[in-house]
Coordinates of C-alpha atoms and ligand atoms in Angstrom, one line a residue:
M1 CA 15.2 -23.6 -32.2
H2 CA 13.4 -20.3 -32.3
G3 CA 10.0 -21.4 -31.2
V4 CA 8.5 -21.7 -27.8
R5 CA 5.7 -24.0 -26.7
I6 CA 3.7 -24.5 -23.5
V7 CA 4.2 -28.0 -22.1
G8 CA 2.8 -27.9 -18.6
L9 CA 0.4 -26.1 -16.3
G10 CA 0.1 -25.9 -12.6
A11 CA -2.1 -24.4 -9.9
A12 CA -1.7 -23.5 -6.2
L13 CA -5.1 -23.1 -4.6
P14 CA -5.3 -22.4 -0.9
G15 CA -7.8 -24.7 0.7
T16 CA -7.1 -27.4 -2.0
N17 CA -3.4 -28.1 -2.5
V18 CA -2.0 -25.3 -0.2
P19 CA -2.8 -24.6 3.4
G20 CA -5.6 -22.0 3.5
R21 CA -9.3 -21.8 3.2
I22 CA -12.2 -21.2 0.9
V23 CA -14.1 -18.1 2.0
T24 CA -17.7 -18.0 0.7
N25 CA -19.5 -14.6 0.5
D26 CA -21.6 -15.5 3.6
V27 CA -18.4 -16.3 5.6
L28 CA -16.8 -13.0 4.3
A29 CA -19.9 -11.0 5.3
A30 CA -19.9 -12.6 8.8
E31 CA -16.1 -12.0 9.2
L32 CA -16.5 -8.3 8.4
L33 CA -19.2 -8.0 11.1
E34 CA -17.0 -9.9 13.6
R35 CA -14.1 -7.5 12.9
R36 CA -16.5 -4.6 13.4
S37 CA -17.4 -6.0 16.9
V38 CA -13.7 -6.3 17.8
L39 CA -13.0 -2.8 16.8
V40 CA -16.0 -1.6 18.9
R41 CA -14.8 -3.6 21.8
D42 CA -11.3 -2.2 21.5
G43 CA -12.5 1.4 21.3
F44 CA -11.6 2.0 17.7
L45 CA -15.1 2.3 16.5
V46 CA -18.1 4.1 18.1
P47 CA -21.3 2.1 18.2
P48 CA -24.5 3.8 16.7
D49 CA -26.1 4.4 20.2
L50 CA -23.4 6.8 21.0
W51 CA -23.3 8.8 17.8
C52 CA -25.8 11.3 19.1
H53 CA -23.2 12.6 21.6
L54 CA -20.7 13.5 18.8
P55 CA -20.4 16.6 16.6
E56 CA -22.2 16.3 13.2
E57 CA -19.0 15.9 11.1
Q58 CA -17.8 13.0 13.3
Q59 CA -21.2 11.3 13.1
I60 CA -20.8 11.3 9.3
I61 CA -17.4 9.6 9.5
C62 CA -18.8 7.1 12.1
R63 CA -21.8 6.2 9.9
A64 CA -19.6 5.7 6.8
R65 CA -17.1 3.5 8.8
W66 CA -20.0 1.5 10.3
S67 CA -21.5 0.6 6.9
Q68 CA -18.1 -0.3 5.5
F69 CA -18.5 -3.6 7.3
E70 CA -21.9 -4.5 5.9
T71 CA -22.2 -6.7 2.8
D72 CA -24.0 -9.8 1.7
N73 CA -24.0 -12.6 -0.8
G74 CA -26.6 -11.0 -3.1
W75 CA -24.6 -7.7 -3.5
I76 CA -21.3 -9.5 -4.1
M77 CA -22.7 -11.9 -6.6
D78 CA -24.7 -9.2 -8.4
R79 CA -22.0 -6.7 -8.7
T80 CA -18.9 -9.0 -9.2
G81 CA -20.0 -12.5 -10.1
I82 CA -17.8 -13.9 -7.2
D83 CA -19.1 -16.8 -5.2
E84 CA -16.0 -17.6 -3.1
R85 CA -12.3 -16.9 -2.9
R86 CA -9.2 -18.5 -1.5
R87 CA -7.2 -17.1 1.4
A88 CA -3.7 -18.6 2.1
A89 CA -3.0 -19.7 5.7
P90 CA -1.0 -17.1 7.6
E91 CA 2.3 -19.1 7.4
I92 CA 2.0 -19.3 3.6
A93 CA 3.9 -16.7 1.6
T94 CA 3.7 -15.9 -2.1
S95 CA 6.8 -18.1 -2.8
D96 CA 5.0 -21.1 -1.3
L97 CA 2.2 -20.6 -3.7
A98 CA 4.6 -20.2 -6.6
I99 CA 6.6 -23.4 -5.6
V100 CA 3.4 -25.6 -5.5
A101 CA 2.2 -24.2 -8.9
G102 CA 5.7 -24.6 -10.3
R103 CA 6.1 -28.2 -9.1
D104 CA 2.6 -29.0 -10.6
A105 CA 3.6 -27.5 -13.9
M106 CA 6.9 -29.4 -13.9
A107 CA 5.0 -32.6 -13.2
T108 CA 2.7 -32.1 -16.2
A109 CA 5.6 -31.3 -18.4
G110 CA 7.6 -34.4 -17.1
W111 CA 10.5 -32.3 -16.0
T112 CA 12.9 -32.9 -13.1
P113 CA 14.4 -29.8 -11.3
D114 CA 17.8 -30.1 -13.0
M115 CA 16.0 -29.7 -16.4
V116 CA 14.7 -26.1 -15.6
D117 CA 16.7 -23.2 -17.0
G118 CA 14.6 -20.3 -15.9
V119 CA 12.2 -19.2 -13.1
F120 CA 10.2 -16.1 -13.9
V121 CA 7.7 -15.0 -11.2
A122 CA 5.0 -12.5 -11.9
T123 CA 4.0 -11.0 -8.5
V124 CA 3.0 -7.7 -6.9
T125 CA 3.3 -9.3 -3.5
P126 CA 6.8 -10.6 -3.1
D127 CA 7.7 -12.5 0.1
H128 CA 10.0 -9.6 1.0
P129 CA 10.5 -6.0 0.0
L130 CA 13.8 -5.3 -1.8
T131 CA 15.4 -8.7 -1.2
P132 CA 15.5 -11.7 -1.5
P133 CA 13.6 -11.8 -4.8
T134 CA 10.8 -14.4 -4.8
F135 CA 12.1 -16.3 -7.9
S136 CA 15.4 -17.1 -5.9
L137 CA 13.3 -18.6 -3.1
V138 CA 11.2 -20.5 -5.8
Q139 CA 14.4 -21.8 -7.5
H140 CA 15.7 -23.1 -4.2
G141 CA 12.3 -24.4 -3.0
L142 CA 11.9 -26.4 -6.2
G143 CA 15.4 -27.8 -5.9
I144 CA 16.5 -26.3 -9.3
P145 CA 20.3 -26.6 -9.1
A146 CA 22.4 -23.3 -9.3
F147 CA 25.5 -25.4 -10.2
D148 CA 25.9 -28.5 -12.5
V149 CA 27.2 -31.8 -11.3
H150 CA 30.8 -30.5 -12.0
G151 CA 30.2 -27.5 -9.8
Y152 CA 30.0 -25.3 -12.8
P153 CA 27.4 -22.3 -12.6
R154 CA 24.3 -23.0 -14.6
N155 CA 23.0 -20.3 -16.9
L156 CA 19.8 -19.8 -15.0
G157 CA 17.4 -17.0 -16.1
G158 CA 14.8 -15.4 -14.0
M159 CA 13.3 -12.4 -12.3
D160 CA 10.4 -11.1 -10.3
G161 CA 8.2 -9.1 -12.6
S162 CA 5.5 -6.6 -11.4
A163 CA 3.0 -4.6 -13.5
A164 CA -0.1 -4.7 -11.2
C165 CA -2.7 -7.0 -12.6
S166 CA -1.0 -7.1 -15.9
S167 CA 2.2 -8.7 -14.4
F168 CA 1.7 -12.1 -15.9
G169 CA 1.4 -10.8 -19.4
H170 CA 4.6 -8.8 -19.2
V171 CA 6.5 -11.6 -17.4
L172 CA 5.4 -14.2 -20.0
R173 CA 6.8 -12.0 -22.8
T174 CA 10.2 -11.7 -21.0
A175 CA 10.2 -15.5 -20.2
Y176 CA 9.4 -16.2 -23.9
D177 CA 12.3 -14.1 -25.0
W178 CA 14.7 -15.9 -22.6
T179 CA 13.5 -19.3 -23.6
R180 CA 13.7 -18.8 -27.3
S181 CA 17.1 -17.0 -27.3
V182 CA 18.9 -20.4 -26.8
E183 CA 21.3 -21.3 -29.6
R184 CA 21.9 -24.9 -28.8
G185 CA 19.9 -27.5 -26.8
V186 CA 16.5 -26.9 -25.2
R187 CA 15.7 -24.2 -22.7
R188 CA 13.0 -24.9 -20.2
T189 CA 11.4 -22.2 -18.2
L190 CA 8.7 -21.9 -15.5
V191 CA 6.5 -18.8 -15.8
I192 CA 4.7 -18.5 -12.5
G193 CA 2.0 -15.9 -11.4
A194 CA 1.4 -15.9 -7.6
D195 CA -0.1 -13.3 -5.4
E196 CA -1.5 -12.8 -1.9
V197 CA -3.2 -9.5 -2.4
S198 CA -5.7 -10.2 0.3
R199 CA -2.9 -9.2 2.7
W200 CA -2.8 -5.7 1.3
V201 CA -6.5 -5.1 1.3
D202 CA -8.1 -2.9 4.0
P203 CA -9.7 -5.5 6.3
N204 CA -12.4 -2.9 7.1
S205 CA -13.5 -2.5 3.6
R206 CA -16.4 -4.2 1.9
N207 CA -15.3 -2.7 -1.4
L208 CA -12.1 -4.6 -1.7
M209 CA -12.3 -7.6 0.6
P210 CA -14.7 -9.5 -1.6
I211 CA -12.8 -9.1 -4.8
L212 CA -9.1 -9.7 -4.1
A213 CA -7.8 -13.1 -3.1
D214 CA -4.8 -15.4 -3.1
G215 CA -3.6 -18.0 -5.6
G216 CA -0.9 -19.3 -7.9
G217 CA -0.6 -20.6 -11.4
A218 CA 2.2 -21.7 -13.6
L219 CA 3.2 -22.5 -17.2
A220 CA 6.1 -24.7 -18.2
I221 CA 7.4 -23.5 -21.5
E222 CA 10.4 -24.8 -23.6
S223 CA 12.2 -23.8 -26.7
T224 CA 11.2 -25.8 -29.8
S225 CA 11.6 -25.9 -33.5
E226 CA 9.5 -23.3 -35.3
G227 CA 6.9 -25.7 -36.6
E228 CA 5.8 -26.5 -33.1
D229 CA 5.8 -22.9 -31.9
C230 CA 2.8 -21.8 -29.8
F231 CA 3.7 -18.1 -30.4
F232 CA 4.0 -15.8 -33.4
G233 CA 7.2 -14.1 -32.6
D234 CA 7.1 -10.5 -31.7
R235 CA 3.5 -10.3 -33.3
S236 CA 2.3 -12.3 -30.3
F237 CA 2.8 -9.5 -27.7
F238 CA 1.4 -6.0 -27.4
S239 CA 1.8 -4.0 -24.2
G240 CA 1.0 -0.6 -22.9
T241 CA 0.8 1.8 -19.9
D242 CA -0.6 5.2 -19.1
G243 CA 0.7 6.6 -15.9
S244 CA -1.8 9.5 -16.0
L245 CA -4.3 7.0 -14.4
A246 CA -1.9 5.9 -11.6
E247 CA -4.1 7.3 -8.8
L248 CA -6.9 4.9 -9.5
I249 CA -5.4 2.0 -7.7
K250 CA -2.6 2.7 -5.3
V251 CA -0.9 1.6 -2.1
P252 CA 0.3 5.0 -0.7
V253 CA 2.8 3.9 1.9
G254 CA 5.7 1.3 1.8
G255 CA 7.8 2.4 -1.2
S256 CA 10.3 5.1 -1.8
R257 CA 7.6 7.8 -2.1
Q258 CA 6.7 7.2 1.5
P259 CA 8.6 4.5 3.3
V260 CA 7.1 2.3 5.9
G261 CA 7.3 3.9 9.4
T262 CA 6.0 7.3 8.4
S263 CA 2.5 6.8 9.1
A264 CA 0.4 5.7 12.1
H265 CA 0.2 2.0 11.7
D266 CA -1.3 1.3 15.0
N267 CA -4.5 3.0 13.9
P268 CA -6.8 0.4 12.3
F269 CA -8.5 3.1 10.2
D270 CA -5.2 4.3 8.7
P271 CA -5.7 3.2 5.1
T272 CA -2.3 4.4 3.8
T273 CA -0.5 1.0 3.9
R274 CA -3.4 -0.7 2.3
M275 CA -4.6 -0.8 -1.3
F276 CA -6.9 2.1 -2.3
M277 CA -9.0 1.6 -5.4
N278 CA -11.5 3.9 -7.1
G279 CA -13.5 0.8 -8.2
R280 CA -16.1 2.5 -10.3
A281 CA -13.4 4.5 -12.3
V282 CA -11.3 1.4 -12.8
F283 CA -14.4 -0.4 -14.0
Q284 CA -15.1 2.2 -16.6
Q285 CA -11.5 2.6 -17.7
A286 CA -11.0 -1.2 -18.1
V287 CA -13.6 -1.6 -20.9
G288 CA -12.4 1.7 -22.6
I289 CA -8.8 0.7 -22.4
L290 CA -9.5 -2.7 -24.0
L291 CA -12.1 -1.8 -26.5
G292 CA -11.7 2.0 -27.1
D293 CA -13.4 5.0 -25.7
K294 CA -15.4 7.2 -28.0
L295 CA -15.6 10.0 -25.5
H296 CA -11.8 10.5 -25.5
G297 CA -11.3 9.4 -29.1
T298 CA -9.0 6.5 -28.3
H299 CA -8.9 3.1 -29.9
G300 CA -8.8 0.0 -27.8
Y301 CA -5.7 -2.1 -27.1
I302 CA -7.4 -5.3 -28.4
E303 CA -7.9 -3.6 -31.8
A304 CA -4.2 -2.4 -31.7
A305 CA -3.0 -5.8 -30.7
L306 CA -5.0 -7.6 -33.3
A307 CA -3.6 -5.3 -36.0
H308 CA 0.0 -5.8 -34.7
A309 CA -0.5 -9.6 -34.7
G310 CA -2.3 -9.6 -38.1
F311 CA -5.4 -11.3 -36.8
D312 CA -9.1 -10.6 -37.2
I313 CA -11.2 -10.8 -34.0
G314 CA -13.3 -13.4 -35.8
Q315 CA -10.3 -15.8 -35.8
V316 CA -9.9 -15.8 -32.0
D317 CA -11.2 -19.0 -30.5
F318 CA -10.6 -18.5 -26.8
L319 CA -10.2 -15.3 -24.7
A320 CA -8.4 -15.6 -21.4
M321 CA -9.2 -12.3 -19.8
H322 CA -8.1 -10.9 -16.5
Q323 CA -10.6 -12.0 -13.9
A324 CA -11.3 -8.6 -12.3
N325 CA -15.1 -8.4 -12.2
N326 CA -17.8 -10.4 -14.3
R327 CA -19.4 -7.2 -15.3
I328 CA -16.3 -6.0 -16.9
T329 CA -16.0 -9.3 -18.7
D330 CA -19.7 -9.2 -19.7
A331 CA -19.3 -5.6 -21.0
A332 CA -16.2 -6.6 -23.0
E333 CA -17.9 -9.6 -24.4
G334 CA -20.8 -7.6 -25.6
R335 CA -18.6 -5.2 -27.5
L336 CA -16.4 -8.0 -28.8
K337 CA -19.4 -9.9 -30.2
D338 CA -20.5 -6.7 -32.0
L339 CA -17.1 -6.6 -33.7
G340 CA -17.4 -10.3 -34.8
F341 CA -15.9 -12.3 -31.9
K342 CA -17.4 -15.8 -31.9
G343 CA -15.1 -17.6 -29.5
V344 CA -15.3 -18.5 -25.8
I345 CA -14.6 -16.1 -22.9
Y346 CA -13.6 -18.2 -20.0
R347 CA -14.6 -17.3 -16.5
N348 CA -13.5 -18.8 -13.1
I349 CA -13.8 -15.6 -11.0
Q350 CA -16.8 -17.1 -9.4
R351 CA -14.5 -19.6 -7.6
Y352 CA -11.3 -17.6 -7.1
A353 CA -12.1 -13.9 -7.3
N354 CA -9.3 -11.7 -8.6
T355 CA -6.0 -13.4 -7.9
T356 CA -3.9 -10.7 -9.7
S357 CA -0.9 -12.4 -11.3
A358 CA -2.4 -15.9 -11.0
A359 CA -5.6 -15.1 -12.8
I360 CA -4.4 -15.9 -16.3
P361 CA -2.5 -19.2 -15.6
L362 CA -5.5 -20.3 -13.5
V363 CA -7.8 -19.6 -16.4
L364 CA -5.6 -21.6 -18.7
Y365 CA -5.2 -24.4 -16.1
D366 CA -9.0 -24.8 -15.5
A367 CA -10.0 -24.4 -19.2
W368 CA -7.4 -27.1 -20.2
H369 CA -8.4 -29.5 -17.5
D370 CA -12.2 -29.2 -18.2
G371 CA -11.6 -29.5 -22.0
T372 CA -12.8 -26.0 -23.0
L373 CA -9.3 -25.2 -24.2
K374 CA -8.6 -27.4 -27.1
Q375 CA -5.6 -28.1 -29.5
D376 CA -5.2 -25.6 -32.3
M377 CA -7.4 -22.9 -30.7
L378 CA -6.2 -19.3 -31.2
V379 CA -5.9 -17.9 -27.7
M380 CA -6.0 -14.2 -26.9
V381 CA -4.8 -13.2 -23.4
A382 CA -5.9 -9.8 -22.2
V383 CA -4.7 -8.5 -18.8
F384 CA -5.2 -4.9 -17.5
G385 CA -4.7 -3.3 -14.1
G386 CA -3.2 -0.5 -12.0
G387 CA -0.9 2.0 -13.5
F388 CA -2.8 1.5 -15.8
T389 CA -1.1 -1.3 -17.5
V390 CA -2.3 -3.6 -20.2
H391 CA -0.9 -6.6 -22.1
L392 CA -2.2 -8.7 -24.9
T393 CA -0.8 -12.0 -26.0
F394 CA -1.8 -14.2 -28.9
L395 CA -0.8 -17.9 -28.9
R396 CA -1.8 -21.2 -30.6
W397 CA -2.8 -23.9 -28.0
T398 CA -0.8 -27.0 -28.8
M399 CA -1.0 -29.1 -25.6
P400 CA -2.8 -32.4 -26.1
P401 CA -6.0 -32.8 -23.9
S402 CA -5.6 -33.2 -20.2
T403 CA -6.0 -36.8 -19.0
T404 CA -6.6 -35.8 -15.3
Ligands
UT7_501 O1 -7.7 -6.0 -11.2 C1 -7.9 -4.7 -11.6 C2 -8.4 -3.9 -10.5 N1 -9.8 -4.0 -10.1 C3 -10.9 -4.1 -10.8 O2 -10.9 -4.1 -12.0 C4 -12.2 -3.8 -10.1 C5 -13.0 -2.8 -10.9 N2 -14.2 -2.4 -10.2 C6 -15.2 -3.2 -9.6 O3 -15.1 -4.4 -9.7 C7 -16.4 -2.5 -9.0 O4 -16.3 -1.1 -9.2 C8 -16.5 -2.8 -7.5 C9 -16.9 -4.3 -7.3 C10 -15.2 -2.5 -6.8 C11 -17.6 -1.9 -6.9 O5 -18.9 -2.1 -7.6 P1 -19.7 -0.9 -8.1 O6 -20.9 -1.3 -8.7 O7 -18.8 0.0 -9.0 O8 -20.1 0.0 -6.8 P2 -19.6 1.3 -6.2 O9 -18.2 1.3 -5.9 O10 -20.0 2.4 -7.2 O11 -20.4 1.4 -5.0 C12 -21.9 1.5 -5.0 C13 -22.5 1.4 -3.5 C14 -21.7 2.3 -2.6 O12 -22.6 2.7 -1.6 P3 -23.2 4.2 -1.6 O13 -22.0 5.1 -1.7 O14 -24.0 4.3 -2.9 O15 -24.0 4.3 -0.4 C15 -20.7 1.3 -1.9 O16 -20.3 1.8 -0.6 O17 -22.2 0.0 -3.1 C16 -21.4 0.1 -1.8 N3 -20.6 -1.1 -1.8 C17 -21.0 -2.3 -1.2 N4 -22.3 -2.6 -0.7 C18 -22.4 -3.9 -0.2 C19 -19.4 -1.3 -2.2 N5 -18.9 -2.5 -2.0 C20 -20.1 -3.1 -1.3 C21 -20.2 -4.4 -0.8 N6 -21.4 -4.7 -0.3 N7 -19.3 -5.4 -0.8

């Protein structure tokens, strides 16, 4: 019993199986303009016809703020590949998404709640700061018992795991270790990625509003005999971080560095409690981190992970890559093909945008359902994000084709 296999997949998509809506690029552009009108009406934003009365430096600020609300379908499609994204309804928290995705994965696996031994939730947007952890809410929400029928405590594993957009990779590794460490019987674990990052994005910003969205995805994994293993033991996983790039994506206020309450929250142009991102720098770093950066003399994490796993890039059939921007994926694909990659790079960013911790389980979910992901394929999962953080996972897809 030292193997682990994937036996179920689930999704939580606001506007489909969770309260919420699908926001097209045109709707997003119209909503930004609507917000600008409200800020003008409430006196937070000066309209252009009044700028001439202001000193030059204030005019520059006003002009920059004014244009931050202007975007269109053409720009977003061209620069990101995103067509539409999901926004959860206001009453829906991350745990609600995680519960729906987890229940869906349990149904595919044929599990009842009492069969589940672990709930691992990858998220950067927990329901609450500090406590309660989101995985506890998910355990309760799914009806997974804390005690057995004799009132004896169940050995129930779990945690919330956060590593920016790489969270799912890191949490999958931890959940894998938990699941395979069982000595007797079968251990069954839900590995869920769920996020509502749209709530942390500056609503005045055309830079981030189009690309970050809400969603959830889940894998049901269980311990199995070695012959049926999806993974390759420790060789399956390769992770890294380099905090020297921490400033590229950051939420300045709300943690121990600067607790909530120490900035002017009533100012709609105070960006400190919202996510800041140097998009262009992240874009450039992402490709260099994955595939190497000649300028800095560094090798890529994909090369290192392949060497660690003992695979050649030509053996990889399916790449599940973090859905951050189609241009990042295109650039990576070009360089991977030069190295001999002949597999499929799956994209669903056009429908969901960047759903942070949910991106990878949603790629696997969609690709399995539409038949792109087939039995026996060698899968490489590549996630990267703020920190920076990066995580590579290799696995063999063993689930029979989807019948739904
Ligand atoms: O999950 C990991 C974290 N995130 C990522 O991996 C995202 C990585 N970065 C990106 O996806 C891209 O850098 C963005 C989509 C964020 C931006 O695309 P870009 O091609 O790098 O544009 P830019 O930031 O260099 O901006 C170019 C211009 C700027 O105007 P000026 O300064 O040249 O006048 C922006 O203000 O485009 C402007 N701009 C927009 N214009 C219309 C930025 N966003 C928009 C927009 N609509 N939505």
